[in-house]
CSV table of N, CA and C in Angstrom, one decimal:
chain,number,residue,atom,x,y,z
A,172,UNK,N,-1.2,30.3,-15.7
A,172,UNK,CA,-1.5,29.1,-16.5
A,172,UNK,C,-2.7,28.4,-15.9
A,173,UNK,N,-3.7,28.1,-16.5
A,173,UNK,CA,-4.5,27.6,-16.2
A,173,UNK,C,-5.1,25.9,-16.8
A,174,UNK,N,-4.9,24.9,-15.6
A,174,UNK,CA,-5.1,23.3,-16.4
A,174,UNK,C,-6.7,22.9,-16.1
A,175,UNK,N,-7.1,22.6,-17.0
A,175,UNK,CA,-8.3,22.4,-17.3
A,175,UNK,C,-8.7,20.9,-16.3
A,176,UNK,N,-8.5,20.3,-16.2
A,176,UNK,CA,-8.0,19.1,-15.0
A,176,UNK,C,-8.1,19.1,-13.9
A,177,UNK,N,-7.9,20.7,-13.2
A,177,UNK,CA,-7.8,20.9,-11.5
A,177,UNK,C,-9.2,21.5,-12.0
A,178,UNK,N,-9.6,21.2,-11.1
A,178,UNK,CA,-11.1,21.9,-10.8
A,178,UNK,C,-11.2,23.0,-9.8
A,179,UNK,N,-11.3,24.2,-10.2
A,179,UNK,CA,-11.7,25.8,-9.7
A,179,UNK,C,-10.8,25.8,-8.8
A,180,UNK,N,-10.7,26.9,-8.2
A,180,UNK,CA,-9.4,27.5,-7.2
A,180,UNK,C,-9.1,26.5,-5.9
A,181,UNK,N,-7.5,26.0,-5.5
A,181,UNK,CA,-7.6,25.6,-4.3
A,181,UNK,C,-7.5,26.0,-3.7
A,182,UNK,N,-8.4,25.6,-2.3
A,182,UNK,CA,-8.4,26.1,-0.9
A,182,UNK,C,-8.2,25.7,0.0
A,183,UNK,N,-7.4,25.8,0.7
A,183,UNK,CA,-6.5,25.6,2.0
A,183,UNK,C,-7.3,25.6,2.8
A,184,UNK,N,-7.9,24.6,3.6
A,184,UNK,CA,-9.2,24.3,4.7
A,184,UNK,C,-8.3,24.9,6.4
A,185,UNK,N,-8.8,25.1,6.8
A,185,UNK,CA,-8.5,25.5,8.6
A,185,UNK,C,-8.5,24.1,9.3
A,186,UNK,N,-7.1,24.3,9.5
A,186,UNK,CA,-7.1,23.2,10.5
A,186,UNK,C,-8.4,22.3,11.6
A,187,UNK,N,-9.1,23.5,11.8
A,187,UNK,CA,-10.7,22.7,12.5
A,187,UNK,C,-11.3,22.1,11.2
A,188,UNK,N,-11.3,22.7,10.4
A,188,UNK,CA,-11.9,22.1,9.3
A,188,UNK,C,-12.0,21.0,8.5
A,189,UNK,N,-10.3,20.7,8.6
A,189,UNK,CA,-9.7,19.4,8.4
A,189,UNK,C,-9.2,18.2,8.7
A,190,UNK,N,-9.8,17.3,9.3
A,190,UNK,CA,-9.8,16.5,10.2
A,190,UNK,C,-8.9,15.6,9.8
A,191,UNK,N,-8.0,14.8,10.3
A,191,UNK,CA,-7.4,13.2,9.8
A,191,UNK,C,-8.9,13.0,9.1
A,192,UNK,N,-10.1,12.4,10.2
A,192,UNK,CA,-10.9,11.5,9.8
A,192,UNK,C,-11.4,11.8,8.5
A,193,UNK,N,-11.3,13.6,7.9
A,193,UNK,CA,-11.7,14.1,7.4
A,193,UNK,C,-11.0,13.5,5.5
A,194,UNK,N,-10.2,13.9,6.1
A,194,UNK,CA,-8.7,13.0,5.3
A,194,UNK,C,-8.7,11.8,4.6
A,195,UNK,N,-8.8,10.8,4.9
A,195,UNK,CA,-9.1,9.4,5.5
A,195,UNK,C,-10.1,9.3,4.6
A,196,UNK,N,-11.1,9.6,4.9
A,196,UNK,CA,-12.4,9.5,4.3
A,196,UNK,C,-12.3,9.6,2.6
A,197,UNK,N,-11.4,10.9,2.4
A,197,UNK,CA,-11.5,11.1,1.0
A,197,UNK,C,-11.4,10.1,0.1
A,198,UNK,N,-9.8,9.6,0.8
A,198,UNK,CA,-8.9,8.0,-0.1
A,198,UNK,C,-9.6,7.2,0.1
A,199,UNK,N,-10.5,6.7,0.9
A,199,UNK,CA,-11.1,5.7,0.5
A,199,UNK,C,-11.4,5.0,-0.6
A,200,UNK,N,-12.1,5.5,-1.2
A,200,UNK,CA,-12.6,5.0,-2.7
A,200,UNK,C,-11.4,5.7,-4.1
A,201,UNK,N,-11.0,4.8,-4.8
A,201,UNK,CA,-10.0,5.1,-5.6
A,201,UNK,C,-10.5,4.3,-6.6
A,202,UNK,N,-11.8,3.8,-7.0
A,202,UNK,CA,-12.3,2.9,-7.7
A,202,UNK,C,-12.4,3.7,-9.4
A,203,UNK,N,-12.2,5.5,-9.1
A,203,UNK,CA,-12.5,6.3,-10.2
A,203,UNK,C,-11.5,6.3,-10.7
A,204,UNK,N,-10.2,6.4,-10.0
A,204,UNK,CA,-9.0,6.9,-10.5
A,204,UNK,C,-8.3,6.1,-11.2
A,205,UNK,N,-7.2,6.4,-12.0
A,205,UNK,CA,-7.1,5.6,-13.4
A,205,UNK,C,-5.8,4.7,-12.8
A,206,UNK,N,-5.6,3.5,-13.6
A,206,UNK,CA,-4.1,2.6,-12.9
A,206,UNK,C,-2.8,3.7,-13.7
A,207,UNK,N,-1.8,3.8,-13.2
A,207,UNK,CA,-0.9,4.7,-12.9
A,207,UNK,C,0.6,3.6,-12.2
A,208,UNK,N,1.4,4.6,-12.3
A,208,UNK,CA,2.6,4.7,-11.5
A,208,UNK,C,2.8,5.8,-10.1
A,209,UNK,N,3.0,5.0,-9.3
A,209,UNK,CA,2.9,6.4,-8.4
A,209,UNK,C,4.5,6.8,-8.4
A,210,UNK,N,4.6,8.3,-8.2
A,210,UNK,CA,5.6,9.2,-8.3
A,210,UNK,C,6.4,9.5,-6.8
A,211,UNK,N,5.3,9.0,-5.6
A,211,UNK,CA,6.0,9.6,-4.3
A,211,UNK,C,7.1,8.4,-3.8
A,212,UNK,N,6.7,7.9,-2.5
A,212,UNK,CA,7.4,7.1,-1.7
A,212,UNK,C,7.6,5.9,-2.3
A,213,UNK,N,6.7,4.9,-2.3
A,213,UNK,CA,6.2,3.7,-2.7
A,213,UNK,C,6.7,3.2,-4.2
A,214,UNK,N,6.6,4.1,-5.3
A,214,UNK,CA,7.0,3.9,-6.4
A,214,UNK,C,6.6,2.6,-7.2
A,215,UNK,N,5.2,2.2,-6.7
A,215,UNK,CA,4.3,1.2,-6.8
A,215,UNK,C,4.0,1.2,-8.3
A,216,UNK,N,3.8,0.4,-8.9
A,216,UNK,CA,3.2,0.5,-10.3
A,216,UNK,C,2.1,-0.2,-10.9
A,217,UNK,N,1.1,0.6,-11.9
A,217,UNK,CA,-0.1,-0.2,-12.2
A,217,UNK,C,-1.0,-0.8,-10.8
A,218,UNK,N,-1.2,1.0,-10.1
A,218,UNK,CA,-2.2,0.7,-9.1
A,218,UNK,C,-2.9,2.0,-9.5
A,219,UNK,N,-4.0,2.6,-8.7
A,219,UNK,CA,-4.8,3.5,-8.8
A,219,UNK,C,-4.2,4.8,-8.4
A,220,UNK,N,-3.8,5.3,-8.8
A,220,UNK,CA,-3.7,7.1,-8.7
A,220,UNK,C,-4.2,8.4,-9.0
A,221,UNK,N,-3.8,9.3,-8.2
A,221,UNK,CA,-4.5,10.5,-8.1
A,221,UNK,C,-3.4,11.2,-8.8
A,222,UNK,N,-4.1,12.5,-10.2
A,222,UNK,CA,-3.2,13.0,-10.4
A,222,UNK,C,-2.8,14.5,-9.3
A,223,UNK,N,-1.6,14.8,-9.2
A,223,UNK,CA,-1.1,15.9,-7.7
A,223,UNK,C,-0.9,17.1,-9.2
A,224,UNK,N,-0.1,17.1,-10.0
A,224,UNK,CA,0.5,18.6,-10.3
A,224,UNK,C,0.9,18.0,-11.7
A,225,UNK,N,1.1,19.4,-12.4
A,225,UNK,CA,1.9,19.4,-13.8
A,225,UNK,C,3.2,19.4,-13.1
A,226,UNK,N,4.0,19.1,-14.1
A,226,UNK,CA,5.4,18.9,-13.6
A,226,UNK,C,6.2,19.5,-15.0
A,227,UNK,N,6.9,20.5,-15.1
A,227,UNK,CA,7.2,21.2,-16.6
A,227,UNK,C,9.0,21.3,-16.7
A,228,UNK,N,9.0,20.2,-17.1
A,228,UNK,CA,11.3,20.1,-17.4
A,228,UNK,C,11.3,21.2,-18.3
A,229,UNK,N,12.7,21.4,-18.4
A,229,UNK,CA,13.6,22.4,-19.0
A,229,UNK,C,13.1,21.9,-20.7
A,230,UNK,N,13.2,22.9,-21.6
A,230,UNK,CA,13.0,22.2,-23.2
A,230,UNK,C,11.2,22.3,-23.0
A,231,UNK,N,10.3,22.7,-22.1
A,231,UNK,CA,8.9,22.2,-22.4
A,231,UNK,C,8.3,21.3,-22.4
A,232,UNK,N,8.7,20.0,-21.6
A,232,UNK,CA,8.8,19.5,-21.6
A,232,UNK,C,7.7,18.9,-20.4
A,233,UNK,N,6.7,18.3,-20.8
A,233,UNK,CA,5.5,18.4,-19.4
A,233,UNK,C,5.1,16.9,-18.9
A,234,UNK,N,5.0,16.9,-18.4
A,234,UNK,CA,4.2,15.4,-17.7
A,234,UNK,C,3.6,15.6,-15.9
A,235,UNK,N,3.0,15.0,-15.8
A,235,UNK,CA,2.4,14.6,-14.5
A,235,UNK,C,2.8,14.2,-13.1
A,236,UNK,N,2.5,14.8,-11.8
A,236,UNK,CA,2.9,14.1,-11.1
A,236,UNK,C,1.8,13.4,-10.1
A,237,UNK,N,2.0,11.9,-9.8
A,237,UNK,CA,1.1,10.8,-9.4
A,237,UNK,C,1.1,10.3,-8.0
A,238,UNK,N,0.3,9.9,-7.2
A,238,UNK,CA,0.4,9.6,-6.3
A,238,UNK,C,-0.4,8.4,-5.8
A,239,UNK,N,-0.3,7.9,-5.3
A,239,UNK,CA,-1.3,6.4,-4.8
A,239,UNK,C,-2.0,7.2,-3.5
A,240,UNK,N,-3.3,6.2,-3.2
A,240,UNK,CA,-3.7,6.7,-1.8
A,240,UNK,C,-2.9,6.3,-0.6
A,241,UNK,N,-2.0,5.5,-0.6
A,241,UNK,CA,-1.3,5.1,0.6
A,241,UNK,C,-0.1,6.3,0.6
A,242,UNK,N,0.3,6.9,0.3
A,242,UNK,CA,1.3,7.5,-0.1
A,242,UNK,C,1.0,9.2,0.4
A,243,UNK,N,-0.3,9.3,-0.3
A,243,UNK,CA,-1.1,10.4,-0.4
A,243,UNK,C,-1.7,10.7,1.5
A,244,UNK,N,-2.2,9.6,1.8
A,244,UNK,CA,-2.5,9.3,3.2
A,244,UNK,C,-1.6,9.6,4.4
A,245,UNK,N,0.0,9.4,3.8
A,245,UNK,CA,1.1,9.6,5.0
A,245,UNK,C,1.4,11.3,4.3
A,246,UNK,N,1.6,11.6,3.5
A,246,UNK,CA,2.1,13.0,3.4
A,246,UNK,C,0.9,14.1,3.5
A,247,UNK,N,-0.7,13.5,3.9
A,247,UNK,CA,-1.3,14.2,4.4
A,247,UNK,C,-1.5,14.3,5.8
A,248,UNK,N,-1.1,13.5,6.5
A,248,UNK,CA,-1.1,13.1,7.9
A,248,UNK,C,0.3,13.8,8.1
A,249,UNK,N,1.3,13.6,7.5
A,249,UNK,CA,2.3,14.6,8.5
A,249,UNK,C,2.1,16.1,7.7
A,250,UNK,N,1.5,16.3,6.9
A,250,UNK,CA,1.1,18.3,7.0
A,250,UNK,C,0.2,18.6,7.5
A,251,UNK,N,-0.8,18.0,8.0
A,251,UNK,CA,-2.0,18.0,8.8
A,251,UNK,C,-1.2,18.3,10.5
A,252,UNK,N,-0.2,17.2,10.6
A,252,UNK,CA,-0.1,17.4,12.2
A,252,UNK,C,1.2,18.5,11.8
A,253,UNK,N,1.9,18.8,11.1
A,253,UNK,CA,2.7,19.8,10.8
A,253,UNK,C,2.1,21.3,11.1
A,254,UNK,N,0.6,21.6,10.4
A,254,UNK,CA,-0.2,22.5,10.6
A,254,UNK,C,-1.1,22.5,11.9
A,255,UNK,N,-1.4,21.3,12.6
A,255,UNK,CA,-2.1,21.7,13.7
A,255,UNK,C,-0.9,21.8,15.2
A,256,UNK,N,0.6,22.0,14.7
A,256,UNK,CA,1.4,21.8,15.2
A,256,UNK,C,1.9,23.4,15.4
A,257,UNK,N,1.5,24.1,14.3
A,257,UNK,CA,1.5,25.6,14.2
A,257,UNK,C,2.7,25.7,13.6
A,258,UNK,N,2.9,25.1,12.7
A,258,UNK,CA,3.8,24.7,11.6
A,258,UNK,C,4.1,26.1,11.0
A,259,UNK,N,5.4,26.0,10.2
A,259,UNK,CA,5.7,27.2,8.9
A,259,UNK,C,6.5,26.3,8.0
A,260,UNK,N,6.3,27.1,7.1
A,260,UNK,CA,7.3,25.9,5.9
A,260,UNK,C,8.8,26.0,6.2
């Protein structure tokens, strides 16, 4: 299935490649992204979010899943040290 929304194939960067700072830097500016509900931890509402994934219920049923940058920030910081930890799922 292909969403017109993600932009071209993802790629999984190398841990050297991927810095916290590297990280960090991204969320900074969220000034583009649309006000939202976030879906992770926080469950914050009518702040700035990134959209993460389609999300597809039983019946066809589709919607979005959302994330704030603070949110986004802690669950990249522990797979970041998860993977430079020499992590496996």
């Amino acid at each position: 299935m292909i969403y017109p929304h993600i932009p071209g194939p993802i790629r999984i960067p190398t841990p050297a490649a991927h810095t916290r700072s590297t990280m960090l830097a991204t969320l900074e500016n969220t000034s583009h992204w649309p006000l939202g509900n976030c879906w992770l931890a926080c469950g914050r509402t009518n702040i700035p979010v990134a959209f993460l994934s389609p999300i597809i219920l039983p019946g066809n049923t589709a919607t979005g899943l959302y994330g704030c940058a603070d949110c986004l920030r802690a669950w990249g910081e522990r797979a970041l040290e998860h993977i430079l930890n020499g992590g496996s799922a």
